[in-house]
GROMACS .gro file of N, CA and C in nm:
model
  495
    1UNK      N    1   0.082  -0.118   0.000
    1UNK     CA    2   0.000   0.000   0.000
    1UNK      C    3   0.087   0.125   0.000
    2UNK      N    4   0.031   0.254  -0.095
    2UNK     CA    5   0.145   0.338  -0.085
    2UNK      C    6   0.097   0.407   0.035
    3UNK      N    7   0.207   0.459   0.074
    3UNK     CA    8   0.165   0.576   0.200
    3UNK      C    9   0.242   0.746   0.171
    4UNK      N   10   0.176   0.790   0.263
    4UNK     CA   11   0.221   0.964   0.208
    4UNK      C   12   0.359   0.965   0.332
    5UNK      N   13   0.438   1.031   0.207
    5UNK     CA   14   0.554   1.100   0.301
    5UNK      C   15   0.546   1.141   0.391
    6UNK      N   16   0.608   1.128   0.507
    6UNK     CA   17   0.599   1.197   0.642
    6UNK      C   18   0.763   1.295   0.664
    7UNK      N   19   0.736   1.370   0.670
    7UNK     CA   20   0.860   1.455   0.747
    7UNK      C   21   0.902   1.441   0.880
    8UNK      N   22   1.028   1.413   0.858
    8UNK     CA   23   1.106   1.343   1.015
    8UNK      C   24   1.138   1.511   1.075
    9UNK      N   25   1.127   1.656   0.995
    9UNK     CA   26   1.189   1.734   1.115
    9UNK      C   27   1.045   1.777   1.153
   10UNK      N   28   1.109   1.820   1.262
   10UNK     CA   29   1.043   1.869   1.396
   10UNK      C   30   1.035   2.051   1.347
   11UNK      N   31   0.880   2.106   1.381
   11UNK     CA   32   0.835   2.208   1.379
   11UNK      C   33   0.934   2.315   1.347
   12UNK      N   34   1.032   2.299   1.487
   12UNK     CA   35   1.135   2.364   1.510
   12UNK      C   36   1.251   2.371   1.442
   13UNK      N   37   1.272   2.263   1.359
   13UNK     CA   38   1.382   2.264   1.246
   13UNK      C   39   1.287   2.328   1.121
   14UNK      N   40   1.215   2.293   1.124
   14UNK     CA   41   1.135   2.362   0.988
   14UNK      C   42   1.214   2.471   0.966
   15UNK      N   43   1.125   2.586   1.129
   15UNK     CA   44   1.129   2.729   1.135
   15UNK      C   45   1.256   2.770   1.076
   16UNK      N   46   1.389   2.733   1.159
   16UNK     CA   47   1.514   2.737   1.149
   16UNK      C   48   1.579   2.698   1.029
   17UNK      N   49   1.535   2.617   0.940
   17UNK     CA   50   1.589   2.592   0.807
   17UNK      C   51   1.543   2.723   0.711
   18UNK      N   52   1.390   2.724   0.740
   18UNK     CA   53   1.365   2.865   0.661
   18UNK      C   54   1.396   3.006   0.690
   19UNK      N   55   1.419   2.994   0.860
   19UNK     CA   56   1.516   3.118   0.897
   19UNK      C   57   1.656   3.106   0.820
   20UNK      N   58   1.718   2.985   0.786
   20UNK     CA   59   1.835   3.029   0.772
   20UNK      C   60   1.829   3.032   0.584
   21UNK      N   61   1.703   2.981   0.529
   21UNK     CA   62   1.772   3.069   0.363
   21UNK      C   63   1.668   3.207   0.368
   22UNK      N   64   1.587   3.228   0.459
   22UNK     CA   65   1.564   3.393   0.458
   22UNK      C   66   1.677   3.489   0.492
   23UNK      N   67   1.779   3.414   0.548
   23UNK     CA   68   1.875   3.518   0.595
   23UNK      C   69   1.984   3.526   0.461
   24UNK      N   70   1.993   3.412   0.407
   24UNK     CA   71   2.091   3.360   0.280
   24UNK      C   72   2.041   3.491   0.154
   25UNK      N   73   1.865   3.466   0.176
   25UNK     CA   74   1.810   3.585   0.068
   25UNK      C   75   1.869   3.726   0.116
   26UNK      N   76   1.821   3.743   0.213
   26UNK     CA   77   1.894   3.865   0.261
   26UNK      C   78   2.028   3.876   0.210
   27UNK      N   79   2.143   3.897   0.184
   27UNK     CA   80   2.269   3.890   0.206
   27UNK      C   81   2.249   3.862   0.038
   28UNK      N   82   2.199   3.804  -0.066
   28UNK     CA   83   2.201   3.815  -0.161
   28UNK      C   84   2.158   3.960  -0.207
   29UNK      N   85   2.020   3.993  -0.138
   29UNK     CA   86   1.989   4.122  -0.134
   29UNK      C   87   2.039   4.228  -0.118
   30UNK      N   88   2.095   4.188  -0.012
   30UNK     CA   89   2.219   4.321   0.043
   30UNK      C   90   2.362   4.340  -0.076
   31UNK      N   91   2.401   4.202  -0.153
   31UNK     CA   92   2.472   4.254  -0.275
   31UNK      C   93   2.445   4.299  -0.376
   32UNK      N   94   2.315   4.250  -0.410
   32UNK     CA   95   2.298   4.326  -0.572
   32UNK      C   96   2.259   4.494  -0.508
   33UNK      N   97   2.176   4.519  -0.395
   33UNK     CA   98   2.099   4.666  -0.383
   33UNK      C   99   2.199   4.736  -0.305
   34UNK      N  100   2.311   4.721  -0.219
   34UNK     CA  101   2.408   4.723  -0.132
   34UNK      C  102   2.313   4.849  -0.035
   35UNK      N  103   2.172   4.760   0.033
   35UNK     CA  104   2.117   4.865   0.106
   35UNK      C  105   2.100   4.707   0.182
   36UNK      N  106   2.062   4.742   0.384
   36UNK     CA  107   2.007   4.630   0.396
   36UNK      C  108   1.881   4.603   0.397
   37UNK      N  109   1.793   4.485   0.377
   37UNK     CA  110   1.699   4.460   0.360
   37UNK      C  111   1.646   4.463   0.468
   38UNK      N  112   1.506   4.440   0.422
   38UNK     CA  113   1.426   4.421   0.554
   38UNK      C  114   1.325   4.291   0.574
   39UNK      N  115   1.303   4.223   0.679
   39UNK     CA  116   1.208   4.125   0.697
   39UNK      C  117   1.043   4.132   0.684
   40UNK      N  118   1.004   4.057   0.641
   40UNK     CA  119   0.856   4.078   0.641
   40UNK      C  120   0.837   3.916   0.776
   41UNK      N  121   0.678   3.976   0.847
   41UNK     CA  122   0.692   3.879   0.946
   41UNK      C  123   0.533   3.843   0.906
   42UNK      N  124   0.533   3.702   0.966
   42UNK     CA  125   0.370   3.676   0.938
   42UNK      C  126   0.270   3.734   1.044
   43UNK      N  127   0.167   3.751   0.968
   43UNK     CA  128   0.069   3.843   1.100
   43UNK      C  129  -0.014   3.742   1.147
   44UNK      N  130  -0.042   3.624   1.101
   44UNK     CA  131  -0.108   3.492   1.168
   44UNK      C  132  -0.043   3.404   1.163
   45UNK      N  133  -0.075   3.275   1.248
   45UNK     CA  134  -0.065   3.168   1.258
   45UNK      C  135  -0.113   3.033   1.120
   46UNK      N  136  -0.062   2.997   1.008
   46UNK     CA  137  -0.113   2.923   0.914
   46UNK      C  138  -0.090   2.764   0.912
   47UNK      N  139  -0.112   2.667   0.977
   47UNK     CA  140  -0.084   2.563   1.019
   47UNK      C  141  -0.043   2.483   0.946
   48UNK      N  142  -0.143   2.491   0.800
   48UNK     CA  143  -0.082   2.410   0.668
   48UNK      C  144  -0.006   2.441   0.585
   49UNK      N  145   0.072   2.571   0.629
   49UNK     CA  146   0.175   2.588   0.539
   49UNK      C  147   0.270   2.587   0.662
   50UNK      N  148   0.251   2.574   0.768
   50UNK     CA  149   0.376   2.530   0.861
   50UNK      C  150   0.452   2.712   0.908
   51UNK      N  151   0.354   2.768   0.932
   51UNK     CA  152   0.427   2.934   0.945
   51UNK      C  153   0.325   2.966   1.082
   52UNK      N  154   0.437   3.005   1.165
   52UNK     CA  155   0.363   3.083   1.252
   52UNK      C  156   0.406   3.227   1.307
   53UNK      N  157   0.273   3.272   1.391
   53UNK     CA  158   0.277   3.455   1.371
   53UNK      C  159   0.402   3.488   1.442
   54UNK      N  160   0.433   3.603   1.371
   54UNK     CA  161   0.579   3.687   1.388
   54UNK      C  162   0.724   3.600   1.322
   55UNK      N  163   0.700   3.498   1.248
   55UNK     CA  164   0.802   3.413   1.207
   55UNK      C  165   0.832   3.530   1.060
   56UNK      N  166   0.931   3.526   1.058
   56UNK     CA  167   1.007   3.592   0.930
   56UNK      C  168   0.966   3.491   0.807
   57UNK      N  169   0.924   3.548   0.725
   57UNK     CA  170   0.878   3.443   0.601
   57UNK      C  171   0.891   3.521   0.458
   58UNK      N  172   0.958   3.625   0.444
   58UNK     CA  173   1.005   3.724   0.348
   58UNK      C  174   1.089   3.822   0.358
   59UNK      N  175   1.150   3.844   0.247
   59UNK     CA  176   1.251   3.945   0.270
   59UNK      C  177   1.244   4.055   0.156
   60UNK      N  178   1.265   4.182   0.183
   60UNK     CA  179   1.255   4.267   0.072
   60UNK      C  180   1.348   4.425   0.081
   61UNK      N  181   1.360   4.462  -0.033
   61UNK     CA  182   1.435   4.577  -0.036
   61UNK      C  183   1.375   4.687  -0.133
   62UNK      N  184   1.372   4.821  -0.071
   62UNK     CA  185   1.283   4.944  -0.185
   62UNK      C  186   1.397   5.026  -0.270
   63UNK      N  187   1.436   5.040  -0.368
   63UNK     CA  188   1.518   5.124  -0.418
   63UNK      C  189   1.436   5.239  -0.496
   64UNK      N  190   1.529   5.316  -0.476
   64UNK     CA  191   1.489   5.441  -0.546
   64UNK      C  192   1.640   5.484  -0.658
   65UNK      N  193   1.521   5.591  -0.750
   65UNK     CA  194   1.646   5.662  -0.809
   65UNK      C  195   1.696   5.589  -0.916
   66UNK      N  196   1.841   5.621  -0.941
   66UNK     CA  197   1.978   5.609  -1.005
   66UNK      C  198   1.935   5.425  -1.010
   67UNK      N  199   1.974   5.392  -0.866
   67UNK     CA  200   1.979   5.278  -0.873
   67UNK      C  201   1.871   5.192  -0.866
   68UNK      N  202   1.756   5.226  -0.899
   68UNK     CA  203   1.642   5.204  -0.932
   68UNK      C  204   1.645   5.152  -1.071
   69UNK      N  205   1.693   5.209  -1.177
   69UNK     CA  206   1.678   5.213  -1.258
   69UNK      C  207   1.756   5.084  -1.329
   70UNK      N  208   1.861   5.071  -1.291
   70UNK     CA  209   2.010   5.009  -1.313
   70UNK      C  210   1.943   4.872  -1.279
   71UNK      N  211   1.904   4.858  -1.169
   71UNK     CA  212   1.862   4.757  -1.121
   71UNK      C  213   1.738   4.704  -1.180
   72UNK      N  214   1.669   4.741  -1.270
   72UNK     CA  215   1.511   4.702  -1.328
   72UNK      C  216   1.630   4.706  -1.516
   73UNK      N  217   1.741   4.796  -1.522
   73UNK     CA  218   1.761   4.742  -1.656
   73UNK      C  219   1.844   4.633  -1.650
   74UNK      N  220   1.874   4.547  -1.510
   74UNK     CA  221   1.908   4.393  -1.577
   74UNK      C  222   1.821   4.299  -1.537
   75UNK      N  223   1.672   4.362  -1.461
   75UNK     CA  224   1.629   4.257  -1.420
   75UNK      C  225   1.581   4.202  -1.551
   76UNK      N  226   1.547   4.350  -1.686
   76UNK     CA  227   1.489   4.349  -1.770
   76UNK      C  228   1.580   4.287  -1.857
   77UNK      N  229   1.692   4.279  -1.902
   77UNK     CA  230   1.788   4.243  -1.944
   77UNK      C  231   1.791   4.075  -1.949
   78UNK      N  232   1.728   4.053  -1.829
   78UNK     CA  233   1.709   3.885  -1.819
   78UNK      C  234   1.568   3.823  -1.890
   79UNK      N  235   1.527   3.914  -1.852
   79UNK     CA  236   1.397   3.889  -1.958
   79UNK      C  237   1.390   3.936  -2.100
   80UNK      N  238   1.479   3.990  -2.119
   80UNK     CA  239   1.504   4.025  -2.271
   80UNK      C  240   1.377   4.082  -2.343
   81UNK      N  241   1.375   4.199  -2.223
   81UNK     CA  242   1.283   4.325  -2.238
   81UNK      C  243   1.155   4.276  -2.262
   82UNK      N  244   1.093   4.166  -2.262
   82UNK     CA  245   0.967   4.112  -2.260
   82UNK      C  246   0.885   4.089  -2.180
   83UNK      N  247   0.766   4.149  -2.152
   83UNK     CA  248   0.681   4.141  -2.072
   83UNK      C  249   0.491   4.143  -2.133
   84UNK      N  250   0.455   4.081  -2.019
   84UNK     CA  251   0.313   4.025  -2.102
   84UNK      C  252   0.210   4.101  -2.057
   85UNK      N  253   0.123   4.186  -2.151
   85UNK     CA  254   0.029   4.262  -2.104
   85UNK      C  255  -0.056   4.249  -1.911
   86UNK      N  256  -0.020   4.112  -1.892
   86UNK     CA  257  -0.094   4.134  -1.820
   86UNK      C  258  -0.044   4.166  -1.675
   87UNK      N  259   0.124   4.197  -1.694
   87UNK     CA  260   0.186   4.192  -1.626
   87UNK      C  261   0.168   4.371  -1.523
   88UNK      N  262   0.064   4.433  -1.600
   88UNK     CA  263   0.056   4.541  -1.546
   88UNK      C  264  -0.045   4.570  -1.536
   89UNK      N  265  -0.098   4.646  -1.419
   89UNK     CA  266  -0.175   4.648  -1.333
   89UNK      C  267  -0.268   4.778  -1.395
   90UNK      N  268  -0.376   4.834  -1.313
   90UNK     CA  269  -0.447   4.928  -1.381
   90UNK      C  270  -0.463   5.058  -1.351
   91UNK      N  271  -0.320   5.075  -1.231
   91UNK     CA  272  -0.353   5.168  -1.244
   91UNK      C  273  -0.165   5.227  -1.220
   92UNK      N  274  -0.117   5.148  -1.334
   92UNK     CA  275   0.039   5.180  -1.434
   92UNK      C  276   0.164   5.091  -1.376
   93UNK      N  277   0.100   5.018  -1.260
   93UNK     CA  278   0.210   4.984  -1.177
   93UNK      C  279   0.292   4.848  -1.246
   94UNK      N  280   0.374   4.756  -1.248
   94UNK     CA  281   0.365   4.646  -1.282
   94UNK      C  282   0.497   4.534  -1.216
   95UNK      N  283   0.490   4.462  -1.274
   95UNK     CA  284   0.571   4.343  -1.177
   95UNK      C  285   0.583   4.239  -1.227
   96UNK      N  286   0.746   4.173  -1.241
   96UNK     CA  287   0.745   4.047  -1.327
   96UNK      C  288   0.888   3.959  -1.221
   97UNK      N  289   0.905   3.850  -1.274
   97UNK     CA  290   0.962   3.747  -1.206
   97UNK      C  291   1.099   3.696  -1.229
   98UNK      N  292   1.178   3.671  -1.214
   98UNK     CA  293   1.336   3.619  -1.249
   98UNK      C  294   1.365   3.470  -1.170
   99UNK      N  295   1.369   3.364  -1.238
   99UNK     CA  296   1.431   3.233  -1.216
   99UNK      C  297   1.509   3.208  -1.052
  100UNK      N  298   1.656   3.284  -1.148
  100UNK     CA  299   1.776   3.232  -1.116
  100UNK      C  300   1.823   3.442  -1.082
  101UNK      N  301   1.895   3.428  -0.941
  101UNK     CA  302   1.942   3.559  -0.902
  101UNK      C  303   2.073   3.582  -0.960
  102UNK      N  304   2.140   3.500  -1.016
  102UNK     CA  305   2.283   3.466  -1.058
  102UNK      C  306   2.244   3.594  -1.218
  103UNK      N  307   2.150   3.547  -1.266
  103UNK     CA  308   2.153   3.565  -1.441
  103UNK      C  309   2.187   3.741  -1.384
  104UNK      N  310   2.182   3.807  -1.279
  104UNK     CA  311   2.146   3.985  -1.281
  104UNK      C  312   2.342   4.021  -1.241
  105UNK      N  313   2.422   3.934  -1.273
  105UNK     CA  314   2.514   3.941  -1.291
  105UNK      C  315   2.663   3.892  -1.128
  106UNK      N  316   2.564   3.876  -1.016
  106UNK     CA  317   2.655   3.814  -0.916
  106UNK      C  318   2.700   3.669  -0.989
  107UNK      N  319   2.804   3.640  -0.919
  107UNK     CA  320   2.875   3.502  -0.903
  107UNK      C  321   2.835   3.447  -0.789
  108UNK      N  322   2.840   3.320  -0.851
  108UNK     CA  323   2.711   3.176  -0.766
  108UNK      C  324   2.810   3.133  -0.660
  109UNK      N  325   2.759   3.117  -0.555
  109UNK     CA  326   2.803   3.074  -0.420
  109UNK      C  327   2.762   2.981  -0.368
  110UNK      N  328   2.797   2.827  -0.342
  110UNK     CA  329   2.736   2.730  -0.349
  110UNK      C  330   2.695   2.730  -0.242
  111UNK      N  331   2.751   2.778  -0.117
  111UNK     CA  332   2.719   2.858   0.032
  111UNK      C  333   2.544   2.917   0.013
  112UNK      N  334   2.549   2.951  -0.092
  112UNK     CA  335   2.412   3.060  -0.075
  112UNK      C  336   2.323   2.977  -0.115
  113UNK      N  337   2.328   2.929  -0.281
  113UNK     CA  338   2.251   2.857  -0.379
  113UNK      C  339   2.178   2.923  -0.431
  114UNK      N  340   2.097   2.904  -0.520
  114UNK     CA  341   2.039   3.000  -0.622
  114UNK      C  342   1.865   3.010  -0.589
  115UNK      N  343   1.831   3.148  -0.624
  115UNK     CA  344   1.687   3.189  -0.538
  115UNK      C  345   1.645   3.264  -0.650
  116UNK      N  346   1.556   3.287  -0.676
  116UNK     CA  347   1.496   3.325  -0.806
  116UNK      C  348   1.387   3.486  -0.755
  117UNK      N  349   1.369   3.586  -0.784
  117UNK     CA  350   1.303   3.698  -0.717
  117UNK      C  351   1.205   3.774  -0.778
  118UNK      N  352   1.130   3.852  -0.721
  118UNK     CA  353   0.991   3.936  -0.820
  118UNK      C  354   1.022   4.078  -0.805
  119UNK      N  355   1.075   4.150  -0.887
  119UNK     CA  356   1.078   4.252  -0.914
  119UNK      C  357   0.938   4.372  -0.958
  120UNK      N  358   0.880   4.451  -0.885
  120UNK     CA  359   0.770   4.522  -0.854
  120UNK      C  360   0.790   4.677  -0.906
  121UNK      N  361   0.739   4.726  -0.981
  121UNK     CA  362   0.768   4.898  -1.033
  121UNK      C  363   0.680   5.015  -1.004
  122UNK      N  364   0.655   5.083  -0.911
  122UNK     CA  365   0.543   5.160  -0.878
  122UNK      C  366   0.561   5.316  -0.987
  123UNK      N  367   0.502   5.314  -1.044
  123UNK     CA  368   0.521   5.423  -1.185
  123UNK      C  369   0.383   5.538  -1.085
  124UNK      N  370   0.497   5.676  -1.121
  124UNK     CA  371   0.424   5.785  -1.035
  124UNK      C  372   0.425   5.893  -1.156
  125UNK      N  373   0.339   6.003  -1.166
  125UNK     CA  374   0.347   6.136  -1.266
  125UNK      C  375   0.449   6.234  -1.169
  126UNK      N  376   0.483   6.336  -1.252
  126UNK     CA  377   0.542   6.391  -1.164
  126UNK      C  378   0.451   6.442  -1.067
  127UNK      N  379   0.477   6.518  -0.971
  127UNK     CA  380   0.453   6.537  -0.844
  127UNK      C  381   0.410   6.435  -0.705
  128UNK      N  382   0.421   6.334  -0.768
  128UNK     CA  383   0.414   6.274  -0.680
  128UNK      C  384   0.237   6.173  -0.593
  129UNK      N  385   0.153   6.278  -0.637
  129UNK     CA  386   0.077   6.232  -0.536
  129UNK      C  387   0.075   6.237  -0.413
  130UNK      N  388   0.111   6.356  -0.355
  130UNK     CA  389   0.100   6.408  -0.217
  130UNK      C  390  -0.032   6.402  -0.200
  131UNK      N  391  -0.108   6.530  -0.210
  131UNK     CA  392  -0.249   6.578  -0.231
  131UNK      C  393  -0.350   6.500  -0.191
  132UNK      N  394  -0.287   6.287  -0.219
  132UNK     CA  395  -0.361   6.216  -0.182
  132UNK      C  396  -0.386   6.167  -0.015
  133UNK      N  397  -0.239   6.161   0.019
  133UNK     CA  398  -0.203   6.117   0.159
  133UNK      C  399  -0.142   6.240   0.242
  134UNK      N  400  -0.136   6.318   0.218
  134UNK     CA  401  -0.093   6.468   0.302
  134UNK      C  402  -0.232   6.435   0.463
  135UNK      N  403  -0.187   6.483   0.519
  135UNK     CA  404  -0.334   6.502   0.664
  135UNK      C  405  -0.412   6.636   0.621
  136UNK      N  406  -0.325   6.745   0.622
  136UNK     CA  407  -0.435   6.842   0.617
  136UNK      C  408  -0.473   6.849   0.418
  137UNK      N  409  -0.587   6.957   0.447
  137UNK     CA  410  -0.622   6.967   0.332
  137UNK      C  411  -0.638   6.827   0.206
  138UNK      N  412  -0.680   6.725   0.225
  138UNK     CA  413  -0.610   6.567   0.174
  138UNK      C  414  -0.710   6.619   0.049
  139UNK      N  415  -0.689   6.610  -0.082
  139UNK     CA  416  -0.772   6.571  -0.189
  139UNK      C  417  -0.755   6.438  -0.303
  140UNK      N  418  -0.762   6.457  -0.381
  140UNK     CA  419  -0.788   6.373  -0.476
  140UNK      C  420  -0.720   6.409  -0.634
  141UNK      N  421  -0.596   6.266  -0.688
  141UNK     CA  422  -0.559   6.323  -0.795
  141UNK      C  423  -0.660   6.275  -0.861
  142UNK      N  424  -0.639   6.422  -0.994
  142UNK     CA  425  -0.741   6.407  -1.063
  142UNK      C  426  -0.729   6.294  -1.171
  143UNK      N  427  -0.843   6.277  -1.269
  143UNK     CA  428  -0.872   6.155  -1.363
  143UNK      C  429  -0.714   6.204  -1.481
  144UNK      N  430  -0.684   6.298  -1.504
  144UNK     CA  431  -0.593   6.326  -1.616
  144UNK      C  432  -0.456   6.289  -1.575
  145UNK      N  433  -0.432   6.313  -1.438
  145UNK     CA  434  -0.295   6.316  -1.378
  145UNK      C  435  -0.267   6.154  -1.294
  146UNK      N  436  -0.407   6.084  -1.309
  146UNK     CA  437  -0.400   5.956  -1.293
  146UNK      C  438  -0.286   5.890  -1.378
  147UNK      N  439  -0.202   5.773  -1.278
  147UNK     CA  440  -0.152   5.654  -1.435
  147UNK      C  441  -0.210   5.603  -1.477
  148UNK      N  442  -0.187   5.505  -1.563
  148UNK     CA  443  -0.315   5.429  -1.676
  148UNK      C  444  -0.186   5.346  -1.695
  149UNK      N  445  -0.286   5.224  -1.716
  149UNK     CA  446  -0.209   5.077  -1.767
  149UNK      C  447  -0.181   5.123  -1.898
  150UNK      N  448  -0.209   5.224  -1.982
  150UNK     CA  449  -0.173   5.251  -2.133
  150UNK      C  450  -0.056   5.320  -2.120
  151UNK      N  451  -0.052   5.439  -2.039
  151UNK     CA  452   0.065   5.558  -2.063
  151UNK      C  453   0.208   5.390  -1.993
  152UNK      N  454   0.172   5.318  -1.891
  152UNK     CA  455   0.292   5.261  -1.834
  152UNK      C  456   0.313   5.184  -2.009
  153UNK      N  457   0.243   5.126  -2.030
  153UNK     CA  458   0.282   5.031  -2.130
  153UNK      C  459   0.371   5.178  -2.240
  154UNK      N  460   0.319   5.230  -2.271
  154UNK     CA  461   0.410   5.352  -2.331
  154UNK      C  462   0.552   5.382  -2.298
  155UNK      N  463   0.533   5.419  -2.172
  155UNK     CA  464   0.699   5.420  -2.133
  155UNK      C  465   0.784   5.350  -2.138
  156UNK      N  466   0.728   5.221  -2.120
  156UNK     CA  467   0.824   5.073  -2.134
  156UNK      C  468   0.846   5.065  -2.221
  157UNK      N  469   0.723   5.048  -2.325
  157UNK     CA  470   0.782   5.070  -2.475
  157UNK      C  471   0.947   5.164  -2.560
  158UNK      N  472   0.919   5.266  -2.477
  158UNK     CA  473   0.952   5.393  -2.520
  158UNK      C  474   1.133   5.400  -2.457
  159UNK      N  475   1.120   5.412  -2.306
  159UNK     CA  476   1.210   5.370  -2.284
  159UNK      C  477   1.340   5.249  -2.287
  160UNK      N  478   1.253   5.141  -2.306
  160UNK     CA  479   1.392   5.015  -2.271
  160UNK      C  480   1.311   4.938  -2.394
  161UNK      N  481   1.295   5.046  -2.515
  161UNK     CA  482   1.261   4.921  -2.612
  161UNK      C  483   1.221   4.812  -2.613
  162UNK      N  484   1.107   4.828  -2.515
  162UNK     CA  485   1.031   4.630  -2.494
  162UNK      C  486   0.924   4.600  -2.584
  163UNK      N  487   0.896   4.509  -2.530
  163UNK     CA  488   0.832   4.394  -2.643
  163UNK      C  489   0.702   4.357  -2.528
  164UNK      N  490   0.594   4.409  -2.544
  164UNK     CA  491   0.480   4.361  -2.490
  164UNK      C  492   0.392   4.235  -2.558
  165UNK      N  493   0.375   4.151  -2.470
  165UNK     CA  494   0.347   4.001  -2.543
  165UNK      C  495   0.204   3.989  -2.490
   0.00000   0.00000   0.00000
């Protein structure tokens, strides 16, 4: 009779195995962005995925700027500027995926091993969008100065010569 796999570790090795390649991500993180990252923690208890609340279960880093940029032209670079309509959102933002962390140009560390990451783009007009989240006086940007899943697909286009699929 077949029977289902059982896992010989204990709760507690789980935690600790995935503490220790969240920390491995980290430290990958910390080379390509040379900022340090930060932890994301769980806000509940999920039993069947084996996570419990306040356990570290993500890791992430925000760049801005210069190196903002640098950093989205090799994520893009790995994707060979291709991205699929539906990869963007509606209201300009968008976000796509990478394998292997090696292809964005570090050297592989068999210490680390290879982790694959989602790269996220929050596309703003100029000014920012204060007006929205300010306390006093708070209003509303208007419908013109909104992004649009069209103008982002434009820029991408426009800028890094891509290929919308």
């Amino acid at each position: 009779l077949p029977r289902a796999a059982s896992s010989s570790r204990s709760p507690t090795q789980q935690a600790s195995t995935s503490l220790r390649v969240i920390t491995r991500l980290a430290r990958v993180l910390e080379q390509l962005s040379g900022q340090t990252p930060v932890f994301s923690r769980a806000r509940y208890t999920v039993r069947t995925f084996g996570i419990r609340r306040n356990e570290k279960i993500a890791v992430h880093v925000t760049i801005r700027g210069e190196k903002a940029e640098e950093m989205l032209e090799r994520g893009l670079k790995v994707k060979e500027y291709e991205l699929k309509k539906k990869n963007f959102a509606d209201n300009g933002n968008f976000g796509f995926g990478i394998q292997e962390h090696i292809d964005l140009g570090l050297k592989y560390d068999p210490s680390t091993g290879i982790y694959g990451m989602d790269f996220y783009v929050v596309m703003k007009r100029a000014g920012g969008g204060r007006v929205a989240v300010r306390r006093k006086q708070q209003g509303r940007i208007g419908k013109p100065h909104r992004m649009t899943k069209e103008a982002s697909h434009k820029w991408f286009v426009e800028k890094y010569e891509g290929i919308l699929l």
